[in-house]
Amino acid sequence: MTHIINLSRRDLLKAGAGVSALVLGMHAGLREFPVAQAAEGASFEPNVYLGIDETGLVTIVAHRSEMGTGIRTGLPMVLADELEADWSRVKVLQANGDPKYGDQNTDGSRSMRQFYQTMRVAGATARQMLEDAAALTWHVDPNECHARNHAVVHTPTGRQLPFGDLVKLAAGLPVPSDDHISLHFKSPQARRYVGKPVPIVDLHDIVRGQAKYGIDTVLPGMKYASIERCPVYGGKVRSFDSKAALAVPGVEQVVEVPATPAPSGFNPLGGIAVIANSTWAAQQGRLQLKIDWDFGANAGYDTTSYRKELEATAQKAGRVVRAEGDVDGALQSAAKRVSADYFVPHYSHAPMEVPAAAARVENSKCEVWAPSQNPQGARTTVADVLSLKESDVTIHTTLLGGAFGRKSKHDFIAEAAWLAQKIGAPVKVTWTREDDIQHDYFHAICAQHIEAGLDGNGAATAWLHRTVFPPIEATFQPSVTYGTAGELQQGFMDVPYAIANVRCENGPAQNHVRIGWYRSVFNVPHAFAVCSFADELAAAAGRDPVEYLRELIGPARIIDLRAIGVDYPNYGAPLDQYPIDTARLHGVLDLAVANSGWGEALPQRHGRGVAVHRSFLTYVAVVAHVAIGNDGQIAIPRIDMAVDCGLVVNPDRVRSQFEGAAIMAISNALYSNITAKDGRIEQSNFTDYDVARTDITPETHVHIVESSAPPAGVGEPGVPPTAPAICNAIFAATGKRIRALPIDPSELKST
């Protein structure tokens, strides 16, 4: 069984002590630069490791973070497949945070896209070198030697040499060029793991409760900390009284953590930390603190009035980010005009494992153990907060008990490091659920306005879309009020409809809380509005929603937004490899519809709704079946999701990610809502920040398109179209439109 252990470079060299080993490393950027040499006495520091020792053990380094996506199984699978390794003889090592590994930021649904080719080259290069070593051993033509299941076979004679017998000779051979390797990749038909349902390497420990997460870290002599932070973002301590806290058994110290003025970025918010001999004692001592706060500039933040402000802004002309044709003229001459306003609230990430980190500072060096999505970023932040060199900071990445984007922010890690340095002992900071929900980097609240013009046949001739939200950049830079191109590309200015006249505008919004990346980011509100409005246009035209969507998407074509002057980042991917391809939108739409029972009769107050959306370079269509009780309560018997994410490495993980995305989208649509009054977040735990429970879980069917296109995103694309599909189904069942989330069941009662 493949298994995981933690890795440092020293560990790898120690593991190879006394035996020769082939160690292969490469830069993990857009180009690969392989280097190979014997492990004995080796001093080079590769970015992506592949080690094979004389016992035949294959060691692969997973440099991305595991939070339930299966990425530290998926990337090693690619390498092992090209290597022709026996998966049962593969050991996967978790990398620490270090730039030598390339980009380690595990967010944006881009791990497989960015590193599929890199891992493939690593495996193919090592395989080629082992085959060359076998050819030299046998004095035969290298073209007659082929790796097969952890050995090299001489095809004419059937002779075999196991990998372990070849590594010493292979380590001294020249490294084949990239061009040579590209000619010797395995064919799709020859793949043993890629495209197959391989169990994740952590499965054994996870299902037995033996997996170790960041919150499980225990260090010798460790103290435990709980921090009271200002309930209003940007506030700070005026004064505090710690006498009662220090009287709590187990409490040892009370320390003030300096506040970071807003915008605080990833730095600690500040507050009063209670240090104790257990987390429980620290939390109980914290309850006894008496603190006088200066609440600062955001003390008046109220989401009810702020929503009205955003909605008013959305009614006004904004900064134009996409313009084609004459929208105003087309709207004026339209046979029918349709308009709608949409609203999505703040959301909290609320992962199962709350933020927690342990740190030790000794001899001007810091070690941290934490569930980080971005260990390199954490390393930079910790070094800055402690005034250390980055090379003197080590981030040990643990398993993440959920993340959804929250754990790409390093504030909780910096808190632990600062306290460890301050008190001169190892410290673990553990947030409570209340801390997690009330001091999150929230998903941005968003108001939108859309107008369209229809001709006499119901076809759309004009599209005007405005979006207003506090941008994420406002968490890092002052006076930022407009969205960036990276935010506006997400389901807003990349609307793929065949409409001649299109204008997209972004209005300004002042930020009052920490805003951060949340699973699917701005695709969540934008897909909700765009996919809902498409359904509204179908109703206005008196058409079947699926038929209307097909016409709205238009003929199969490649949409080049940059050619019409749109600043379109395309999720950081090259447009020639990842274009906006409407044929793939049609493909997922047809696949989801064909498997959903669309058009079949349903009982009264049942309905089906459809939505299709491209995000993170992946195409997804969702058909939702809902049933609405006379009391307005919503049931979701079935969801069908069709996904075209290019090449699929592990279909089981794709299905699980989309099943989870459906649940998260249901939470967004039906339950979750973060509100603020007097600057304070009103929700505190799952008692008042509601998420989907078992009783709402639908029968979810995930239909995967077989594709040879480059791999694209999987973790996030299932969320955006699910909520609008549910809302469109509610309209089909009741005739009532949902334009604001979360859905209010009282509005759906039978009259």
XYZ file of C-alpha atoms in Angstrom:
751
model
C 0.000 0.000 0.000
C 1.386 3.405 -0.963
C 1.895 5.565 2.102
C 2.867 9.084 3.192
C 5.729 10.239 5.404
C 7.096 13.728 5.985
C 10.214 14.714 4.058
C 13.191 16.959 4.356
C 16.120 16.770 1.957
C 18.228 15.423 4.808
C 15.654 12.679 5.374
C 15.854 11.616 1.757
C 19.653 11.448 1.794
C 19.629 9.603 5.132
C 17.126 7.140 3.723
C 19.571 6.419 0.924
C 22.626 6.095 3.175
C 24.576 2.943 2.510
C 22.911 2.278 -0.843
C 23.209 3.866 -4.219
C 20.129 5.604 -5.473
C 18.876 7.395 -8.530
C 17.540 10.786 -7.493
C 15.827 12.866 -10.153
C 14.861 16.496 -9.720
C 13.436 19.137 -11.965
C 12.268 22.700 -11.830
C 8.518 22.800 -11.464
C 7.831 25.685 -13.779
C 6.613 25.769 -17.357
C 9.885 24.181 -18.498
C 11.570 21.146 -17.003
C 15.289 20.893 -16.280
C 16.101 17.331 -15.196
C 19.226 16.554 -13.224
C 20.252 13.091 -12.047
C 23.079 11.844 -9.866
C 23.874 9.321 -7.172
C 22.416 10.077 -3.770
C 25.640 9.278 -1.929
C 27.289 12.589 -1.137
C 24.852 14.433 -3.376
C 24.551 18.126 -2.631
C 22.132 19.371 -5.230
C 18.689 20.370 -4.147
C 16.052 19.402 -6.701
C 12.648 20.973 -6.869
C 10.608 17.864 -7.510
C 12.152 14.657 -6.188
C 12.065 11.190 -7.567
C 14.260 8.710 -5.761
C 14.809 5.023 -6.439
C 17.055 3.038 -4.113
C 18.727 -0.348 -4.569
C 15.834 -2.118 -2.912
C 13.615 -0.813 -5.702
C 11.672 1.532 -3.421
C 10.371 4.509 -5.412
C 10.080 7.746 -3.474
C 7.937 10.563 -4.875
C 7.578 13.973 -3.266
C 4.113 15.535 -3.099
C 4.683 19.279 -2.984
C 1.015 20.334 -2.969
C -1.195 20.272 0.137
C -3.760 17.551 0.809
C -7.130 18.879 1.968
C -9.392 16.138 0.656
C -8.905 16.609 -3.076
C -6.520 13.654 -3.384
C -3.802 15.760 -5.023
C -0.922 14.055 -3.227
C -2.163 10.835 -4.731
C -2.972 12.251 -8.168
C 0.343 13.910 -8.968
C 2.440 10.893 -7.851
C 0.116 8.679 -9.938
C 1.164 10.574 -13.064
C 4.849 10.121 -12.318
C 4.519 6.469 -11.311
C 2.558 5.692 -14.462
C 5.211 7.098 -16.788
C 7.921 5.401 -14.733
C 6.146 2.015 -14.964
C 6.432 1.697 -11.206
C 4.546 -0.836 -9.147
C 2.202 1.394 -7.092
C 2.552 -0.913 -4.076
C 6.278 -0.087 -4.029
C 5.854 3.680 -4.100
C 6.370 5.895 -1.051
C 4.950 9.429 -1.160
C 6.668 12.119 0.913
C 5.088 15.438 1.863
C 7.296 18.404 1.041
C 7.946 21.312 3.357
C 7.399 24.855 2.132
C 10.300 25.776 -0.122
C 10.591 27.674 -3.449
C 12.692 24.862 -4.901
C 9.486 22.904 -5.460
C 7.952 25.528 -7.702
C 4.482 26.847 -6.919
C 3.078 25.101 -3.832
C -0.044 27.249 -3.448
C -2.792 24.625 -3.522
C -5.704 26.732 -4.648
C -7.342 27.873 -7.860
C -7.975 24.291 -9.050
C -4.647 24.307 -10.843
C -2.400 21.645 -9.302
C -2.952 19.047 -11.995
C -2.995 21.642 -14.762
C 0.317 23.122 -13.664
C 2.164 19.931 -12.767
C 0.744 17.114 -14.888
C 3.401 17.598 -17.556
C 6.174 18.135 -15.018
C 5.415 14.876 -13.234
C 5.007 13.081 -16.531
C 8.441 14.229 -17.700
C 9.978 13.197 -14.376
C 8.634 9.665 -14.670
C 9.456 9.274 -18.357
C 12.990 10.601 -17.873
C 13.758 8.137 -15.096
C 12.216 5.291 -17.081
C 14.359 6.138 -20.103
C 17.511 6.207 -17.981
C 16.684 2.838 -16.400
C 16.086 1.379 -19.849
C 19.414 2.782 -21.036
C 21.140 1.262 -18.004
C 19.640 -2.125 -18.793
C 20.765 -1.873 -22.410
C 24.333 -1.173 -21.275
C 24.190 -4.101 -18.863
C 23.014 -6.497 -21.569
C 24.985 -4.868 -24.419
C 21.839 -4.544 -26.515
C 19.983 -1.846 -28.424
C 18.166 0.475 -25.958
C 15.116 0.368 -28.228
C 14.748 -3.296 -27.287
C 14.470 -2.487 -23.574
C 11.152 -1.469 -22.030
C 10.136 -0.826 -18.435
C 7.319 -3.063 -17.243
C 5.942 -3.070 -13.709
C 9.044 -2.055 -11.747
C 11.532 -3.845 -13.985
C 13.141 -3.426 -17.398
C 12.457 -6.185 -19.900
C 14.590 -7.082 -22.924
C 11.778 -7.689 -25.385
C 13.507 -10.171 -27.763
C 14.703 -12.501 -24.992
C 12.356 -11.806 -22.076
C 15.246 -11.108 -19.720
C 14.375 -8.773 -16.815
C 16.230 -6.543 -14.406
C 14.404 -4.949 -11.465
C 14.692 -1.199 -11.011
C 16.787 -1.585 -7.876
C 19.526 -3.441 -9.783
C 19.796 -0.614 -12.323
C 19.798 2.574 -10.257
C 23.556 2.735 -9.595
C 24.385 2.597 -13.290
C 21.425 4.771 -14.304
C 22.481 7.523 -11.889
C 25.672 8.107 -13.848
C 24.101 8.293 -17.286
C 23.446 11.487 -19.265
C 19.968 12.898 -18.830
C 17.879 12.637 -22.006
C 16.694 15.897 -23.522
C 13.136 17.066 -23.157
C 12.596 16.641 -26.890
C 13.771 13.049 -26.700
C 11.558 12.309 -23.705
C 8.484 13.798 -25.377
C 8.840 11.201 -28.128
C 8.763 8.390 -25.598
C 5.749 9.162 -23.459
C 3.448 6.242 -22.891
C 0.380 6.048 -25.091
C -3.013 6.514 -23.422
C -3.708 2.825 -23.986
C -0.573 1.865 -22.046
C -1.387 3.879 -18.926
C -1.776 1.792 -15.791
C -2.914 4.408 -13.284
C -3.903 7.620 -15.051
C -7.611 7.485 -15.773
C -8.142 4.676 -13.268
C -9.822 4.884 -9.822
C -6.783 4.622 -7.537
C -7.517 4.903 -3.765
C -5.898 7.905 -2.090
C -2.715 7.194 -0.175
C -4.156 8.596 3.071
C -7.299 6.472 2.968
C -6.230 3.822 5.481
C -5.388 6.337 8.192
C -8.334 8.641 7.498
C -11.057 6.000 7.763
C -9.507 4.624 10.954
C -9.132 7.986 12.650
C -5.352 7.719 12.570
C -4.599 10.567 10.156
C -2.698 13.486 11.698
C -3.898 16.998 10.976
C -2.439 20.328 11.978
C -4.656 20.475 15.034
C -3.147 17.153 16.239
C 0.422 18.515 16.506
C 2.113 18.100 19.886
C 5.685 19.291 20.521
C 7.869 18.656 23.583
C 7.330 21.378 26.174
C 4.512 22.917 24.126
C 2.200 25.593 25.530
C -1.352 26.181 24.349
C -2.816 29.529 23.330
C -6.269 30.976 22.726
C -6.597 34.545 21.474
C -9.379 37.070 22.045
C -9.507 39.285 18.951
C -11.386 42.534 18.459
C -14.930 41.740 17.255
C -14.682 44.554 14.678
C -12.165 44.311 11.861
C -9.417 46.906 12.260
C -10.012 47.440 15.981
C -7.379 47.234 18.696
C -6.948 46.915 22.473
C -7.172 50.078 24.575
C -6.567 48.297 27.874
C -7.167 44.925 29.498
C -7.371 43.248 32.894
C -5.936 39.726 33.081
C -6.265 39.014 36.825
C -9.285 36.729 36.552
C -7.811 34.908 33.577
C -4.547 34.225 35.427
C -6.540 32.751 38.297
C -7.921 29.971 36.084
C -6.120 26.655 36.805
C -3.605 25.883 34.074
C -3.258 29.462 32.801
C 0.370 30.597 32.860
C 0.599 33.900 30.987
C -1.485 36.561 29.280
C 0.194 38.291 26.341
C -0.958 41.125 24.109
C -0.485 40.380 20.404
C 0.041 43.664 18.519
C -2.779 44.600 16.152
C -2.152 44.945 12.446
C -3.910 48.032 11.063
C -6.398 47.431 8.272
C -5.838 46.334 5.590
C -4.074 43.591 7.518
C -3.350 41.119 4.721
C -2.171 37.820 6.169
C -0.722 39.348 9.342
C -2.207 38.593 12.774
C -5.283 40.601 13.713
C -3.861 41.081 17.198
C -5.593 40.759 20.548
C -4.997 39.189 23.938
C -3.520 35.672 24.054
C -3.989 33.401 27.054
C -1.147 30.861 27.418
C -1.863 27.681 29.368
C -0.961 24.029 29.825
C -3.930 22.903 27.728
C -6.220 24.320 25.082
C -9.190 23.993 27.432
C -7.474 25.989 30.170
C -6.440 28.658 27.663
C -10.012 28.969 26.394
C -11.458 29.110 29.907
C -8.966 31.765 30.911
C -9.823 33.750 27.819
C -13.461 33.887 28.935
C -12.343 35.773 32.063
C -10.507 38.537 30.224
C -11.771 42.088 30.622
C -10.864 44.132 27.532
C -11.632 47.698 26.528
C -11.613 47.865 22.721
C -11.099 50.682 20.259
C -13.400 49.362 17.534
C -12.000 51.601 14.810
C -13.406 52.722 11.483
C -15.572 49.650 10.760
C -17.679 49.830 13.939
C -20.698 50.959 11.942
C -20.632 48.169 9.351
C -24.152 46.829 8.829
C -24.798 44.328 6.033
C -28.453 45.323 5.686
C -27.638 48.928 4.826
C -24.512 47.887 2.923
C -26.602 45.641 0.691
C -28.816 48.609 -0.182
C -25.703 50.625 -0.982
C -24.370 47.935 -3.311
C -27.736 47.506 -5.022
C -27.987 51.257 -5.597
C -24.497 51.258 -7.116
C -25.482 48.401 -9.435
C -28.245 50.587 -10.884
C -25.680 53.147 -12.034
C -23.212 53.058 -14.891
C -19.891 51.565 -13.809
C -16.390 51.007 -15.123
C -16.723 49.234 -18.473
C -14.630 46.044 -18.726
C -16.210 44.530 -21.840
C -18.004 46.310 -24.678
C -19.275 44.968 -27.977
C -21.756 46.562 -30.350
C -24.388 49.134 -29.359
C -26.041 47.866 -26.176
C -28.094 50.997 -25.495
C -29.449 51.094 -29.040
C -30.244 47.387 -29.039
C -32.076 47.685 -25.714
C -34.119 50.628 -26.968
C -35.150 48.837 -30.157
C -35.842 45.462 -28.503
C -39.271 43.899 -28.873
C -39.083 43.011 -25.170
C -36.774 44.121 -22.355
C -36.033 41.938 -19.360
C -34.175 43.008 -16.235
C -33.377 41.476 -12.864
C -31.303 42.168 -9.749
C -29.406 39.490 -7.852
C -27.773 39.332 -4.446
C -25.339 36.929 -2.754
C -24.246 37.451 0.888
C -20.966 36.957 2.669
C -20.034 33.320 3.281
C -17.605 31.789 5.773
C -15.280 28.946 4.751
C -16.050 27.018 7.969
C -13.825 23.981 7.261
C -14.210 21.040 9.624
C -10.732 21.621 11.061
C -10.530 25.128 12.500
C -7.300 27.102 11.988
C -4.548 25.693 14.189
C -0.760 25.882 14.086
C 2.167 24.943 16.313
C 5.486 26.762 16.243
C 8.913 26.578 17.844
C 11.564 29.318 17.723
C 15.102 28.438 18.788
C 18.455 29.990 17.926
C 16.818 32.521 15.584
C 15.201 29.755 13.577
C 11.500 28.952 13.403
C 9.743 25.681 12.698
C 5.990 25.542 12.139
C 3.591 22.618 11.814
C 0.379 23.735 10.154
C -2.413 22.795 7.733
C -1.344 25.281 5.082
C -2.542 25.490 1.489
C 0.394 27.765 0.738
C 3.441 26.835 2.814
C 5.755 29.124 0.854
C 3.472 32.072 1.499
C 3.304 31.100 5.172
C 7.095 30.986 5.266
C 7.286 34.520 3.881
C 4.706 35.883 6.325
C 6.308 34.226 9.356
C 9.754 35.479 8.366
C 8.377 39.007 8.036
C 6.509 38.926 11.367
C 9.527 37.510 13.237
C 12.141 39.581 11.349
C 13.931 36.405 10.253
C 15.386 35.324 6.954
C 13.024 33.069 5.011
C 15.750 30.429 4.918
C 15.526 30.297 8.729
C 11.811 29.431 8.664
C 10.593 25.872 8.052
C 6.935 25.135 7.355
C 5.969 21.487 7.863
C 2.739 20.910 5.939
C 0.270 18.609 7.655
C -2.970 17.158 6.384
C -5.696 19.789 6.118
C -9.093 18.969 7.596
C -10.863 20.935 4.897
C -9.867 24.393 3.686
C -11.916 25.831 0.771
C -9.383 28.672 0.492
C -9.230 29.618 4.190
C -5.901 27.915 4.788
C -4.143 29.737 1.987
C -4.180 32.672 4.437
C -1.417 32.511 7.027
C -2.589 34.759 9.872
C -3.122 31.876 12.303
C 0.306 30.472 11.462
C 1.951 33.832 12.084
C 0.125 34.059 15.441
C 1.686 30.809 16.638
C 5.137 31.807 15.449
C 4.951 35.250 17.079
C 3.847 33.781 20.406
C 6.548 31.103 20.309
C 9.170 33.783 19.821
C 7.604 36.015 22.467
C 7.389 33.481 25.318
C 10.450 31.395 24.389
C 8.607 28.062 24.224
C 6.760 26.038 21.578
C 3.161 27.210 21.224
C 0.057 25.837 19.554
C -2.698 28.290 18.674
C -6.112 26.704 18.188
C -9.060 28.778 17.037
C -12.555 28.047 18.280
C -15.403 27.625 15.818
C -16.613 31.053 16.901
C -13.189 32.504 16.063
C -13.270 30.761 12.711
C -16.668 32.119 11.697
C -16.355 35.615 13.148
C -12.784 36.362 12.022
C -12.754 34.665 8.640
C -11.607 36.009 5.283
C -15.188 36.131 4.075
C -16.500 35.520 0.605
C -17.444 38.905 -0.831
C -21.002 40.139 -0.628
C -22.223 40.974 -4.161
C -25.089 42.834 -5.864
C -25.739 42.561 -9.606
C -28.041 44.075 -12.204
C -28.682 42.509 -15.628
C -30.751 43.736 -18.560
C -31.386 42.071 -21.901
C -33.248 42.875 -25.064
C -35.166 40.219 -27.018
C -36.279 40.315 -30.635
C -39.699 39.231 -31.860
C -38.637 35.572 -31.784
C -37.326 35.798 -28.238
C -33.655 35.767 -29.229
C -31.337 37.919 -27.113
C -29.995 40.982 -28.949
C -28.457 42.907 -26.036
C -26.864 42.079 -22.673
C -25.983 44.617 -19.964
C -24.468 43.271 -16.749
C -23.239 45.208 -13.708
C -21.539 43.688 -10.677
C -20.579 45.365 -7.400
C -18.554 43.754 -4.614
C -15.712 44.583 -2.211
C -12.600 43.218 -3.939
C -10.159 40.803 -2.355
C -7.296 43.191 -3.032
C -8.829 45.521 -0.423
C -7.618 43.036 2.206
C -4.050 43.888 1.198
C -4.087 47.424 -0.219
C -5.886 50.551 1.006
C -8.462 52.419 -1.075
C -9.140 49.537 -3.487
C -12.796 49.551 -4.535
C -12.938 47.965 -8.005
C -12.490 44.319 -8.929
C -9.351 43.074 -10.620
C -9.291 41.353 -14.000
C -8.723 38.071 -12.171
C -11.972 38.563 -10.260
C -14.009 39.923 -13.172
C -12.989 37.057 -15.466
C -14.904 34.677 -13.212
C -18.291 34.282 -14.855
C -18.772 37.991 -15.539
C -16.891 39.400 -18.499
C -16.436 35.920 -19.990
C -20.161 35.267 -20.557
C -20.100 32.911 -23.574
C -23.455 33.730 -25.150
C -23.934 34.475 -28.845
C -25.218 38.030 -28.381
C -24.103 40.820 -30.688
C -24.319 43.654 -28.163
C -22.691 43.099 -24.760
C -21.519 45.481 -22.050
C -20.137 44.498 -18.632
C -19.588 47.123 -15.937
C -18.048 47.000 -12.472
C -19.100 49.431 -9.741
C -17.046 50.498 -6.694
C -17.489 49.051 -3.190
C -15.715 49.925 0.051
C -14.521 46.995 2.157
C -15.311 46.582 5.894
C -14.181 43.005 6.695
C -11.403 40.704 5.565
C -12.316 39.407 2.099
C -10.603 36.291 0.771
C -10.703 33.481 -1.741
C -13.576 31.089 -1.127
C -14.193 27.931 -3.123
C -15.026 29.055 -6.702
C -14.524 32.706 -5.644
C -16.471 35.203 -7.771
C -17.892 32.490 -9.981
C -20.339 31.872 -7.113
C -22.297 35.148 -7.419
C -21.686 35.629 -11.132
C -22.855 32.160 -12.171
C -25.877 32.555 -9.897
C -26.904 35.727 -11.715
C -25.965 34.770 -15.273
C -27.417 31.244 -15.181
C -30.577 32.431 -13.421
C -31.062 35.254 -15.900
C -30.650 32.894 -18.848
C -33.565 30.926 -17.423
C -35.536 34.136 -17.037
C -34.941 34.923 -20.714
C -36.189 31.462 -21.684
C -39.369 32.096 -19.698
C -39.796 35.544 -21.256
C -39.437 33.978 -24.696
C -41.836 31.158 -23.822
C -39.184 28.559 -24.571
C -37.913 25.352 -22.985
C -34.844 26.361 -20.885
C -32.571 23.735 -22.438
C -33.515 24.620 -26.006
C -33.092 28.296 -25.206
C -29.671 27.718 -23.600
C -28.480 25.876 -26.700
C -29.432 28.848 -28.870
C -28.045 31.350 -26.370
C -24.679 29.593 -26.382
C -24.838 29.602 -30.155
C -22.769 27.726 -32.713
C -19.614 25.832 -31.816
C -16.798 28.372 -31.813
C -13.759 29.666 -29.932
C -14.373 32.959 -28.125
C -11.305 35.221 -28.089
C -12.042 37.937 -25.554
C -8.599 39.471 -25.880
C -9.258 40.100 -29.561
C -12.094 42.447 -28.578
C -9.979 44.284 -26.023
C -10.976 42.462 -22.835
C -8.303 42.094 -20.164
C -8.859 38.384 -19.757
C -6.314 36.411 -17.656
C -7.901 32.998 -18.443
C -7.028 31.737 -14.949
C -3.360 32.161 -15.789
C -3.463 29.545 -18.559
C -2.513 29.992 -22.230
C -5.538 30.607 -24.429
C -4.230 28.391 -27.216
C -4.309 25.396 -24.860
C -7.380 26.432 -22.856
C -9.684 28.491 -25.090
C -13.302 29.330 -24.354
C -14.851 26.581 -26.474
C -18.630 26.664 -26.789
C -18.678 23.168 -28.268
C -17.621 21.875 -24.854
C -20.392 23.884 -23.194
C -22.873 22.210 -25.527
C -21.287 18.850 -24.739
C -21.780 19.030 -20.983
C -25.245 20.529 -21.372
C -26.382 17.676 -23.598
C -24.765 15.055 -21.344
C -26.397 16.340 -18.158
C -29.790 16.721 -19.800
C -29.675 13.262 -21.391
C -29.078 11.624 -18.004
C -31.479 13.714 -15.929
C -34.902 12.745 -17.206
C -35.413 16.241 -18.583
C -38.859 16.567 -20.134
C -40.371 13.682 -18.202
C -43.502 14.453 -16.207
C -43.097 15.348 -12.527
C -45.570 15.565 -9.635
C -47.063 18.901 -8.646
C -44.605 21.326 -7.016
C -41.676 19.377 -8.419
C -39.413 20.909 -11.024
C -36.132 20.583 -12.877
C -33.729 23.422 -13.499
C -30.602 23.647 -15.619
C -27.425 25.737 -15.598
C -24.157 25.571 -17.522
C -20.942 27.395 -16.677
C -17.211 27.452 -17.424
C -14.850 28.138 -14.540
C -11.235 27.294 -13.797
C -11.006 26.140 -17.453
C -13.585 23.385 -16.880
C -17.072 23.091 -18.370
C -19.941 22.015 -16.118
C -23.679 21.578 -16.580
C -26.083 20.839 -13.742
C -29.676 19.661 -13.779
C -31.375 19.843 -10.382
C -34.653 18.197 -9.431
C -36.439 19.879 -6.520
C -39.628 19.230 -4.602
C -41.278 22.087 -2.713
C -43.565 21.313 0.220
C -46.689 23.329 0.815
C -44.873 24.886 3.773
C -42.120 26.106 1.434
C -39.513 23.597 2.577
C -37.174 22.456 -0.180
C -36.125 18.882 -0.968
C -33.614 18.018 -3.680
C -34.160 14.400 -4.767
C -31.529 14.370 -7.506
C -28.724 16.349 -9.085
C -27.019 15.463 -12.364
C -23.648 17.064 -13.030
C -21.759 16.760 -16.316
C -18.098 17.781 -16.287
C -15.522 18.262 -19.030
C -12.232 18.926 -17.251
C -9.957 17.586 -19.967
C -7.792 14.588 -19.152
C -8.974 12.897 -15.952
C -6.201 11.430 -13.803
C -8.314 9.851 -11.058
C -12.046 9.609 -11.862
C -12.953 8.688 -8.276
C -11.536 11.978 -7.032
C -13.349 13.926 -9.753
C -16.644 12.374 -8.706
C -16.021 12.993 -5.024
C -15.072 16.615 -5.654
C -18.258 17.239 -7.610
C -20.407 15.450 -5.045
C -18.883 17.670 -2.377
C -19.341 20.742 -4.568
C -23.051 19.971 -4.835
C -23.358 19.886 -1.040
C -21.448 23.141 -0.624
C -23.561 24.831 -3.297
C -26.722 23.659 -1.528
C -25.392 25.258 1.665
C -24.778 28.499 -0.232
C -28.212 28.460 -1.832
C -30.430 27.360 1.055
C -28.722 28.138 4.338
C -25.427 29.964 4.731
C -25.385 33.703 5.387
C -22.911 35.939 7.200
C -24.342 39.222 8.456
C -22.815 42.098 10.392
C -24.251 44.718 12.721
C -22.255 47.428 14.503
C -19.199 45.974 12.811
C -19.640 42.582 14.491
C -20.355 39.319 12.713
C -23.687 38.086 14.051
C -23.117 34.359 13.446
C -20.923 32.321 15.754
C -21.246 28.573 15.156
C -23.202 26.010 13.143
C -26.205 26.826 15.332
C -26.669 30.100 13.448
C -24.322 29.700 10.464
C -26.238 26.858 8.889
C -24.864 24.375 6.352
C -26.427 21.435 4.529
C -27.205 18.400 6.666
C -27.707 14.778 5.707
C -31.455 15.136 5.228
C -31.011 17.527 2.280
C -28.302 15.473 0.558
C -29.437 14.630 -2.984
C -28.783 11.575 -5.070
C -25.913 13.018 -7.050
C -24.823 11.641 -10.424
C -21.544 12.864 -11.904
C -21.089 12.278 -15.636
C -17.507 12.722 -16.833
C -16.674 13.593 -20.438
C -13.837 11.480 -21.826
C -11.292 13.916 -23.199
C -7.701 14.136 -24.334
C -7.602 17.906 -23.765
C -5.086 19.178 -21.188
C -6.208 18.666 -17.580
C -8.136 21.552 -16.049
C -9.696 22.405 -12.683
C -11.772 19.993 -10.600
C -11.993 21.236 -7.001
C -14.066 24.357 -7.648
C -16.034 24.222 -10.944
C -18.891 22.116 -9.562
C -20.059 24.812 -7.144
C -21.065 27.770 -9.383
C -23.814 26.271 -11.587
C -25.479 24.199 -8.873
C -27.234 27.006 -6.952
C -28.790 28.572 -10.074
C -29.899 25.141 -11.302
C -31.704 24.681 -7.967
C -33.281 28.137 -8.185
C -34.353 27.551 -11.786
C -35.925 24.269 -10.685
C -37.814 26.121 -7.956
C -39.240 28.429 -10.617
C -40.294 25.404 -12.667
C -41.986 23.926 -9.581
C -43.651 27.064 -8.205
C -43.419 29.890 -10.727
C -41.509 31.966 -8.148
C -38.148 33.489 -8.959
C -35.207 33.387 -6.550
C -32.918 36.372 -7.003
C -31.317 36.589 -3.564
C -29.525 33.963 -1.480
C -30.046 32.217 0.825
C -33.538 31.163 -0.264
C -36.336 32.095 2.102
C -38.724 29.097 2.309
C -41.549 31.338 3.524
C -41.693 32.855 0.043
C -42.388 29.420 -1.442
C -45.409 28.472 0.628
C -48.431 27.234 -1.279
C -51.171 29.866 -1.383
